[in-house]
Tab-separated table of C-alpha atoms and ligand atoms in Angstrom:
chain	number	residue	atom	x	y	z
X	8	UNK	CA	-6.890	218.055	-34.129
X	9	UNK	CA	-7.183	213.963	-33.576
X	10	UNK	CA	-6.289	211.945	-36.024
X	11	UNK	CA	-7.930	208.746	-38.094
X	12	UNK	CA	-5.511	206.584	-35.112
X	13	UNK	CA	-6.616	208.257	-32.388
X	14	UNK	CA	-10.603	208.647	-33.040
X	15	UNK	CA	-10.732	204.837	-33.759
X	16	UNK	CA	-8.398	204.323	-30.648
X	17	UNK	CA	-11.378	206.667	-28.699
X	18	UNK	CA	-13.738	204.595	-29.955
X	19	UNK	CA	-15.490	201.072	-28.822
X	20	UNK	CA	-13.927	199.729	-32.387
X	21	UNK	CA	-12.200	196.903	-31.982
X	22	UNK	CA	-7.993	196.543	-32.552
X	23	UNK	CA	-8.892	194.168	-35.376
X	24	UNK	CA	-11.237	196.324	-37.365
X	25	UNK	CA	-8.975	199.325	-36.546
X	26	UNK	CA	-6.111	197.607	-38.203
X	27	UNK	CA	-7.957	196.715	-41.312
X	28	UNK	CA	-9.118	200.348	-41.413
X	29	UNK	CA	-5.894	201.853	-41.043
X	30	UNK	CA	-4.242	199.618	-43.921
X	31	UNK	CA	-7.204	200.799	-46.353
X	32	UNK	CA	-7.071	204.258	-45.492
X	33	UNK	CA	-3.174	204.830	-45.715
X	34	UNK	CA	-3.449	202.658	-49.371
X	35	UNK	CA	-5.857	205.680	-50.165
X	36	UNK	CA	-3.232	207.904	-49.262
X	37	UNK	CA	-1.175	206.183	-50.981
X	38	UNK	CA	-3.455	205.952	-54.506
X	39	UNK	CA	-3.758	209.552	-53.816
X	40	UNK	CA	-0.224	210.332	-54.373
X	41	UNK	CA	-0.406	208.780	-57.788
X	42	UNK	CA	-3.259	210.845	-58.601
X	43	UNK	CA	-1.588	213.847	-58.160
X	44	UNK	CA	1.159	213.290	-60.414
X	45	UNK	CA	-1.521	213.028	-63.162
X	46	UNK	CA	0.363	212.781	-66.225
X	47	UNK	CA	3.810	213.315	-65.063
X	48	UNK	CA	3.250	209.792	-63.614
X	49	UNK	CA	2.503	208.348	-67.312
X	50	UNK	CA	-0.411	206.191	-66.276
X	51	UNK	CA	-3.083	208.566	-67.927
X	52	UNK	CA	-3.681	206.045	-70.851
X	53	UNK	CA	-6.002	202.854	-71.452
X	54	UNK	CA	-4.743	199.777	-70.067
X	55	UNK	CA	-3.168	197.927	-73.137
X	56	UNK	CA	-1.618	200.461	-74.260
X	57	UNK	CA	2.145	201.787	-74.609
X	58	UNK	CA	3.714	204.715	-73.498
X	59	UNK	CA	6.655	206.843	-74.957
X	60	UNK	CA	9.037	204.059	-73.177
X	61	UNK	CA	7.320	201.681	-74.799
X	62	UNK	CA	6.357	200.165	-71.712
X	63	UNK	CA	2.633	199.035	-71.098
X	64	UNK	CA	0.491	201.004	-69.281
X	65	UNK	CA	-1.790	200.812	-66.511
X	66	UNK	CA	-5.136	202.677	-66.102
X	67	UNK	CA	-5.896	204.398	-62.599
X	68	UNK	CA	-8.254	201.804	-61.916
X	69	UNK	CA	-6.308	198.945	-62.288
X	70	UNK	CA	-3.319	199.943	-60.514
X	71	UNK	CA	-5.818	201.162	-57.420
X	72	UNK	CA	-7.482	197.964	-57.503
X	73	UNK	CA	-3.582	196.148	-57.335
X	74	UNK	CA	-2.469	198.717	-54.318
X	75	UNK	CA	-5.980	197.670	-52.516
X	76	UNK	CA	-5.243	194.108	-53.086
X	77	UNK	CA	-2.032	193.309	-52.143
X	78	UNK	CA	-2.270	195.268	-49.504
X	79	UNK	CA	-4.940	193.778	-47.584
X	80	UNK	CA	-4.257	190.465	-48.705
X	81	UNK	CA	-1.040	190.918	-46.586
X	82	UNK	CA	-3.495	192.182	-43.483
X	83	UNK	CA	-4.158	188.788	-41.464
X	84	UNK	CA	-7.401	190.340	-40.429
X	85	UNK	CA	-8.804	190.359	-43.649
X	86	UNK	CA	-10.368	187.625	-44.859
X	87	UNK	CA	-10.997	187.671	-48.519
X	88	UNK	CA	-11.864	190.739	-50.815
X	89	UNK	CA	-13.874	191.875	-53.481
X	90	UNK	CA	-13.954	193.999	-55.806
X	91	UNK	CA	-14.974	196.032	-59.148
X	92	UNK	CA	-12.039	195.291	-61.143
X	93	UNK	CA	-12.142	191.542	-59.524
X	94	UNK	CA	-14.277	189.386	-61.417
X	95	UNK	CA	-14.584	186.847	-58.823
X	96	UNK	CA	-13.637	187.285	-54.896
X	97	UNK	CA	-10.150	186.621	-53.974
X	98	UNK	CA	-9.642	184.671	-50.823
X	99	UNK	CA	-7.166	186.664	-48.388
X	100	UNK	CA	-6.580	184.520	-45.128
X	101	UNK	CA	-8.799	181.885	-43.975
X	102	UNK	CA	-8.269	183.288	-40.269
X	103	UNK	CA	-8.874	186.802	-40.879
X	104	UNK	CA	-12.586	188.015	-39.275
X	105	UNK	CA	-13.138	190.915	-42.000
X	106	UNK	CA	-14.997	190.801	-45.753
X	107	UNK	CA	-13.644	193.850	-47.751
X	108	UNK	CA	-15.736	195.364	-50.730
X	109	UNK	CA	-14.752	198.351	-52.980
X	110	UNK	CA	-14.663	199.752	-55.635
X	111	UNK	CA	-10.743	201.264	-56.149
X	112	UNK	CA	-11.253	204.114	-58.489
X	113	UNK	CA	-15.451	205.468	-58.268
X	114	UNK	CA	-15.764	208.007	-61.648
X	115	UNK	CA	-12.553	206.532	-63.149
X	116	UNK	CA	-13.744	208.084	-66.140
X	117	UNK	CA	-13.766	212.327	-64.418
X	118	UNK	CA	-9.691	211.275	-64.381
X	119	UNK	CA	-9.138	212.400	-67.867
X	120	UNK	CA	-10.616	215.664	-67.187
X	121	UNK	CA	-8.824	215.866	-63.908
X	122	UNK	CA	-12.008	215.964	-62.180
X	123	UNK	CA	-13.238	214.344	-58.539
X	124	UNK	CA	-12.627	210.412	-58.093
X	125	UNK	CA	-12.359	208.202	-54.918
X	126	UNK	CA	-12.668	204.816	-53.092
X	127	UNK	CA	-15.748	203.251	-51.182
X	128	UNK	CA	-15.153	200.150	-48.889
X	129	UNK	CA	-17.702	198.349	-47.503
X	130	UNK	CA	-16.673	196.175	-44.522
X	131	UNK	CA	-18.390	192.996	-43.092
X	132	UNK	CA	-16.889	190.618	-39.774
X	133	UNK	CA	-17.193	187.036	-41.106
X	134	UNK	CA	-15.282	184.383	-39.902
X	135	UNK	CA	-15.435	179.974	-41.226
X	136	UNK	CA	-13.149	177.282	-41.350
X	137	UNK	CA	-12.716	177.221	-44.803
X	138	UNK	CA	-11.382	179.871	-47.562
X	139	UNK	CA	-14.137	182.661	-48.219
X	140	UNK	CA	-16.180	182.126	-51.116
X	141	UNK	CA	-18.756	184.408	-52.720
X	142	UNK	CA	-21.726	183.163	-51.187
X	143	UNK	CA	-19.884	184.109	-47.759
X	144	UNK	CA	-20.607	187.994	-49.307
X	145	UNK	CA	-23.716	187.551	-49.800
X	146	UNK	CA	-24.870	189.324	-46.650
X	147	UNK	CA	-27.436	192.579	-46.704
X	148	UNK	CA	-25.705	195.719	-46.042
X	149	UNK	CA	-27.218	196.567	-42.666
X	150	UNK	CA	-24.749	193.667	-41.374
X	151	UNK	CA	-22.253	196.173	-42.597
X	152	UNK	CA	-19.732	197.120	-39.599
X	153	UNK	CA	-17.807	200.056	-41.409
X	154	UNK	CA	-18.248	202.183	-44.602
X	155	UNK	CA	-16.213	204.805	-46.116
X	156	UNK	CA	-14.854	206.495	-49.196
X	157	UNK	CA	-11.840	208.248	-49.877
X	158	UNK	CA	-12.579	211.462	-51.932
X	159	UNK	CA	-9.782	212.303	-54.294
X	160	UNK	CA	-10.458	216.585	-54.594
X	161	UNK	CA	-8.624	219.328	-54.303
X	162	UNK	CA	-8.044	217.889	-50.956
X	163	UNK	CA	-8.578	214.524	-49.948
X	164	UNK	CA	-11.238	213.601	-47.666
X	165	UNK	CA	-11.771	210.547	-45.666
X	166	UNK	CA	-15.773	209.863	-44.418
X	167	UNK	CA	-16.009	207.250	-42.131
X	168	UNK	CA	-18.622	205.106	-40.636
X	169	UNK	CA	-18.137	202.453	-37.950
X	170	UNK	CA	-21.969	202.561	-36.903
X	171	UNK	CA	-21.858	205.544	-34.629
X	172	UNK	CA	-22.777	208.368	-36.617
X	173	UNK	CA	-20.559	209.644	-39.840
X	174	UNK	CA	-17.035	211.415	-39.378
X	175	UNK	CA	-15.245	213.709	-41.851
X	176	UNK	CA	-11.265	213.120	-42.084
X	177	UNK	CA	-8.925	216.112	-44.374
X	178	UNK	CA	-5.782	214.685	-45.647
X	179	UNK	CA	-2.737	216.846	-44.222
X	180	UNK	CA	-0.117	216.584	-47.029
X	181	UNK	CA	2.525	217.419	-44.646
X	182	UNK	CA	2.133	214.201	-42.618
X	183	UNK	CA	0.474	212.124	-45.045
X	184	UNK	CA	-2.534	211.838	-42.241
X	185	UNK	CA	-5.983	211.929	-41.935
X	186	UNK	CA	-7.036	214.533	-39.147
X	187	UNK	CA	-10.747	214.899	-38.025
X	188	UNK	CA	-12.505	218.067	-39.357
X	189	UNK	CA	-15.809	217.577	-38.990
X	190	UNK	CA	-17.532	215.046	-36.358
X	191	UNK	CA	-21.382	213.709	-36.638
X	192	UNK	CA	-22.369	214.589	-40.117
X	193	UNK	CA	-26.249	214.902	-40.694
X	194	UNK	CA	-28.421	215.748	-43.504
X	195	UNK	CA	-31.358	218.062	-43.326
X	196	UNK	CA	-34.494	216.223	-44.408
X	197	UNK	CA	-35.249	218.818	-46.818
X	198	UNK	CA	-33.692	219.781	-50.031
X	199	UNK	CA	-33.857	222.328	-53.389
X	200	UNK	CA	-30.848	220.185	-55.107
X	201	UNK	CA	-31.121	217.271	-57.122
X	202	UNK	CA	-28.291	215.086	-59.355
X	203	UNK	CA	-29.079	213.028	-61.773
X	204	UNK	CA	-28.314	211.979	-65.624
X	205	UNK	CA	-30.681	213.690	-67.571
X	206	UNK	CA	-29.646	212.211	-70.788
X	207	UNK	CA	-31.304	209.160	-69.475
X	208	UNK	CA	-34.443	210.667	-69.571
X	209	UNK	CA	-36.197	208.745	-71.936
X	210	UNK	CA	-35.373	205.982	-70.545
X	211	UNK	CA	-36.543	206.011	-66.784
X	212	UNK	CA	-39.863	204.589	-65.964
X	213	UNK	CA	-42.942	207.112	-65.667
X	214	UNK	CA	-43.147	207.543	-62.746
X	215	UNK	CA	-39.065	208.599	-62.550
X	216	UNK	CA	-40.296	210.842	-65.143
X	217	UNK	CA	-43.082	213.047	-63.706
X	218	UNK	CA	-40.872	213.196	-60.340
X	219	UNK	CA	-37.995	215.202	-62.288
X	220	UNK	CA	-40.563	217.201	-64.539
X	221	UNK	CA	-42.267	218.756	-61.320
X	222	UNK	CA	-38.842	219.622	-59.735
X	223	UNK	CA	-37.560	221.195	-63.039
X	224	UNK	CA	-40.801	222.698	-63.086
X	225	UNK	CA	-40.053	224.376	-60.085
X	226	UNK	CA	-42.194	227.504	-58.329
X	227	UNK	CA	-44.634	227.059	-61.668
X	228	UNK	CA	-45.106	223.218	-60.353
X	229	UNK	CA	-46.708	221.170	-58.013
X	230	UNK	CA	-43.484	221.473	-55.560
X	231	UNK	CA	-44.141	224.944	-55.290
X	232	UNK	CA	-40.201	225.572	-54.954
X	233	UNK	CA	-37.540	225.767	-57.235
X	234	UNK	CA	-34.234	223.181	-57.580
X	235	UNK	CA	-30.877	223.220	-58.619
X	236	UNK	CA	-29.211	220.366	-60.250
X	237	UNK	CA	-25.693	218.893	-59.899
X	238	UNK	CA	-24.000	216.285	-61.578
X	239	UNK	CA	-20.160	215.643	-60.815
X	240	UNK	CA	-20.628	211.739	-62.337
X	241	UNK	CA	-18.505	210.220	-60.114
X	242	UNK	CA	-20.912	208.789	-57.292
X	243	UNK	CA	-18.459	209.488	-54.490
X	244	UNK	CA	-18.435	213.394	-55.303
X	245	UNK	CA	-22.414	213.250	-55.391
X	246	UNK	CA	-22.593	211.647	-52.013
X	247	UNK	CA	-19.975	213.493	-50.669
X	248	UNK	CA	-21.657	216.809	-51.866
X	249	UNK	CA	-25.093	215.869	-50.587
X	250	UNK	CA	-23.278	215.010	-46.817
X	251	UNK	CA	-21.602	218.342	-46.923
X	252	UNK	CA	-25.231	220.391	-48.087
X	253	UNK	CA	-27.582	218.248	-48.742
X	254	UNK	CA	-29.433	217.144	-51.431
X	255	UNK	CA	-31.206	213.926	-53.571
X	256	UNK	CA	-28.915	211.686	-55.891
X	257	UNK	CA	-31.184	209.544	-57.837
X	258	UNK	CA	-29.584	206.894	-60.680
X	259	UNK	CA	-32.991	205.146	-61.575
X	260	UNK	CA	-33.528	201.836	-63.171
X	261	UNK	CA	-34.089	202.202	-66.458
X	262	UNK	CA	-34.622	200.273	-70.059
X	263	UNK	CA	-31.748	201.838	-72.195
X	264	UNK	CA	-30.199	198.186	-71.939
X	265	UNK	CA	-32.198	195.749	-70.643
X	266	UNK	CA	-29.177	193.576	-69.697
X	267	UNK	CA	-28.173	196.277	-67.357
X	268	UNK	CA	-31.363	197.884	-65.862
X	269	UNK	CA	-29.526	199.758	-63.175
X	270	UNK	CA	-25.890	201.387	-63.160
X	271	UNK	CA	-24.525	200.889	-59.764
X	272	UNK	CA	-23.509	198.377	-58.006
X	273	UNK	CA	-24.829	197.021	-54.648
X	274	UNK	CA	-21.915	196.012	-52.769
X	275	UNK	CA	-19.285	198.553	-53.212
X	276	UNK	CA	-21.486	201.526	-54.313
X	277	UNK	CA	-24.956	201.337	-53.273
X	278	UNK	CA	-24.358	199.801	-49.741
X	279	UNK	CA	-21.623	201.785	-47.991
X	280	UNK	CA	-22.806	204.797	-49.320
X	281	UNK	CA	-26.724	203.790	-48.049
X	282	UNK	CA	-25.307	203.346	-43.958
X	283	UNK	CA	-23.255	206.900	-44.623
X	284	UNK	CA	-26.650	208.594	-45.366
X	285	UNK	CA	-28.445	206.547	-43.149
X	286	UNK	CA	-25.708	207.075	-40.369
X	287	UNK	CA	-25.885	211.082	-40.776
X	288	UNK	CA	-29.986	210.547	-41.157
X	289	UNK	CA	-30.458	210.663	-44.470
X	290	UNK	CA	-32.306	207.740	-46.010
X	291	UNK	CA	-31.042	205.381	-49.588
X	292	UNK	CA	-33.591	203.178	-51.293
X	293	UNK	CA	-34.055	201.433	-54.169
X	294	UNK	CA	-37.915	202.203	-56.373
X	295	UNK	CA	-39.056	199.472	-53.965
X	296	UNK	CA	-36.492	198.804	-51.197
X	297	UNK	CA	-34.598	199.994	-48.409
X	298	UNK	CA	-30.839	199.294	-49.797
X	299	UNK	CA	-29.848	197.768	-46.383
X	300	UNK	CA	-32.336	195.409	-46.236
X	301	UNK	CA	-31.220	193.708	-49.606
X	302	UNK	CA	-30.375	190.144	-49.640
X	303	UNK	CA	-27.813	190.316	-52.580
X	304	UNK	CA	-27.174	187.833	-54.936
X	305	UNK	CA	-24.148	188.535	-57.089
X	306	UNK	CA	-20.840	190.752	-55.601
X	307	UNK	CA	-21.323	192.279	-58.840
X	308	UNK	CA	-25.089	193.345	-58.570
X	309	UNK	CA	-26.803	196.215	-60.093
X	310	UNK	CA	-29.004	198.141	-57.898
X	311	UNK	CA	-31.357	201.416	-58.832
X	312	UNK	CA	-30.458	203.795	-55.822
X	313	UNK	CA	-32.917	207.361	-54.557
X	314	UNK	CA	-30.559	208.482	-51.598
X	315	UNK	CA	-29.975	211.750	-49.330
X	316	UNK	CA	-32.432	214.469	-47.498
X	317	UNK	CA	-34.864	211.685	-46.021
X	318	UNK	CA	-38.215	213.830	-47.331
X	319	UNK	CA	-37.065	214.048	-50.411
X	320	UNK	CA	-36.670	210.755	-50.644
X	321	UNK	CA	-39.616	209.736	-49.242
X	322	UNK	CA	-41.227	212.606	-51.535
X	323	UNK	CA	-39.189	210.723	-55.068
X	324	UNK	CA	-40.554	207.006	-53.847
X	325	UNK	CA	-44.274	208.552	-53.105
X	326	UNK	CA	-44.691	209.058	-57.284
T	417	FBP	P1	-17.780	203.322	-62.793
T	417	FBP	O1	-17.975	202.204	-61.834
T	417	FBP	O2	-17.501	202.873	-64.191
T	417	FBP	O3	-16.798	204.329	-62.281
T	417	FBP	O4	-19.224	203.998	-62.906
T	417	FBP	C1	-19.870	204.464	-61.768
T	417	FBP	C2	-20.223	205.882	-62.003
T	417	FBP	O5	-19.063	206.594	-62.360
T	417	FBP	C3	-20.842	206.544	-60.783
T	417	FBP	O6	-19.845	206.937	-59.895
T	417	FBP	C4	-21.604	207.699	-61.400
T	417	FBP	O7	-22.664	208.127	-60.622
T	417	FBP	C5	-22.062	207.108	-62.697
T	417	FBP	O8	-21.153	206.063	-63.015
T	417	FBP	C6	-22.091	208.093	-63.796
T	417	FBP	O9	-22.358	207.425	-64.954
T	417	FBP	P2	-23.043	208.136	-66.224
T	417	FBP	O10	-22.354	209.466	-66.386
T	417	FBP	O11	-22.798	207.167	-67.307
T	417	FBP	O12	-24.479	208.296	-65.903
């Protein structure tokens, strides 16, 4: 079996990009190690508060988001990084070619229930002459040259995109590496399985609205077929579930806060998760949009996103 090293090494990506890959994936591995000590590690509580030692403690998040940071702000290929625990961008190296996005710790909440989590990165090659600033972010996903997550389950999974299709990486715990188990992922374009928050309900728009009531409605409906729902709230395990057997994942705009009309965020959610699907032919839109195509605005923008089995979305954005 070939590991993350040698498939990139196989591949037209270049040493740069492979090196900036291989320092986020073996932080993962790393973040993953933590994770499985769970409570023996004493980092279960809030950040603020104090454990028996009386020592402060650290959520998951947080202390992801630190291991991410410093250690690609020590990579001289990266360039600056952002992320969902950063409220601004942090410059890395004004020489470095690469613009890192993530989010450290997807479904932070699932921890306490010692449920699924992971990491997305979204990477971009940008290079200038001065130190990065936000507006050098600012760049649609499709400009995107590699997108991944690291899956914390009960085994850890690496799914990788460098533009050529979407690879599936196991975490062997006895060498601490990624090996390849599963090479072009694609989606079938039609599905029976939907995820999304129902408790939102009254809150979606109409049209969001008679979508779900004819698939709940089933063989009685308009669809003519019944569906199963899933829900693992944590984004990453809803992706990861819909690359493995398909599926739609739908987190709608909606007016429960009108501050914050969608949940997820563009640039270390929505967009490396959109080039997976789209990667393994699947397709990820907003009510209006392809996600891709978005000119962003903010590292921290909200985006509605209708993603997986490429009818079925097509089917969601015809209502
Ligand atoms: P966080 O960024 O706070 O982790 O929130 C993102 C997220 O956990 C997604 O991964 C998930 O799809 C969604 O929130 C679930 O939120 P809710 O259960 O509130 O609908």
């Amino acid at each position: 079996m070939q590991n993350l090293s040698q498939v990139l090494a196989s591949s037209a990506v270049e040493d740069s990009l492979q090196t900036v890959l291989i320092q986020t994936t073996d932080t993962c591995v790393a973040i993953s190690d933590v994770l499985k000590q769970g409570s023996l590690a004493g980092i279960l509580g809030m950040a603020g508060n104090e454990n028996v030692q009386g020592e402060e403690q650290k959520k998951l998040d947080v202390i992801s988001n630190d291991m991410l940071k410093d250690a690609l702000l020590a990579c001289p290929e990266v360039r600056a990084i952002a992320s969902e625990e950063e409220e601004d961008i942090v410059p890395a190296n004004t020489k470095g070619e690469y613009l890192i996005a993530f989010d450290p710790l997807d479904g932070s909440s699932n921890i306490d229930i010692n449920a699924m989590v992971g990491t997305i990165f979204s990477i971009y090659r940008q290079t200038g002459d001065n130190p990065a600033t936000e507006q050098d972010f600012l760049i649609p996903g499709k400009e995107q040259v590699a997108a991944g997550y690291v899956l914390y389950g009960p085994s850890s999974m690496l799914v990788l995109s460098t533009g050529n299709g979407v690879n599936m990486f196991t975490l062997d715990p006895k060498t601490n590496t990624f090996l390849l188990t599963e090479e072009g992922v694609t989606i079938q374009p039609e599905t029976q399985e939907f995820a999304i928050n129902m408790s939102n309900q009254r809150f979606w728009s109409e049209s969001i609205q008679n979508y779900v009531n004819d698939l709940v409605k089933g063989k009685e409906g308009n669809r003519n077929k019944n569906f199963n729902m899933r829900w693992v709230a944590a984004m990453v395990g809803d992706v990861h579930r819909i690359l493995c057997r398909g599926g739609i994942f739908i987190y709608p705009w909606d007016n429960k806060d009108p501050s914050k009309p969608g949940k997820l965020r563009l640039m270390y959610e929505a967009n490396p998760m959109a080039m997976l699907l789209e990667q393994a032919g699947g397709k990820a839109y907003t009510h209006t949009d392809r996600i891709l195509d978005i000119q962003p605005n903010a590292i921290h923008q909200r985006v509605a996103v209708i993603l997986g089995a490429a009818n079925e979305v097509d089917k969601c954005l015809s209502y």
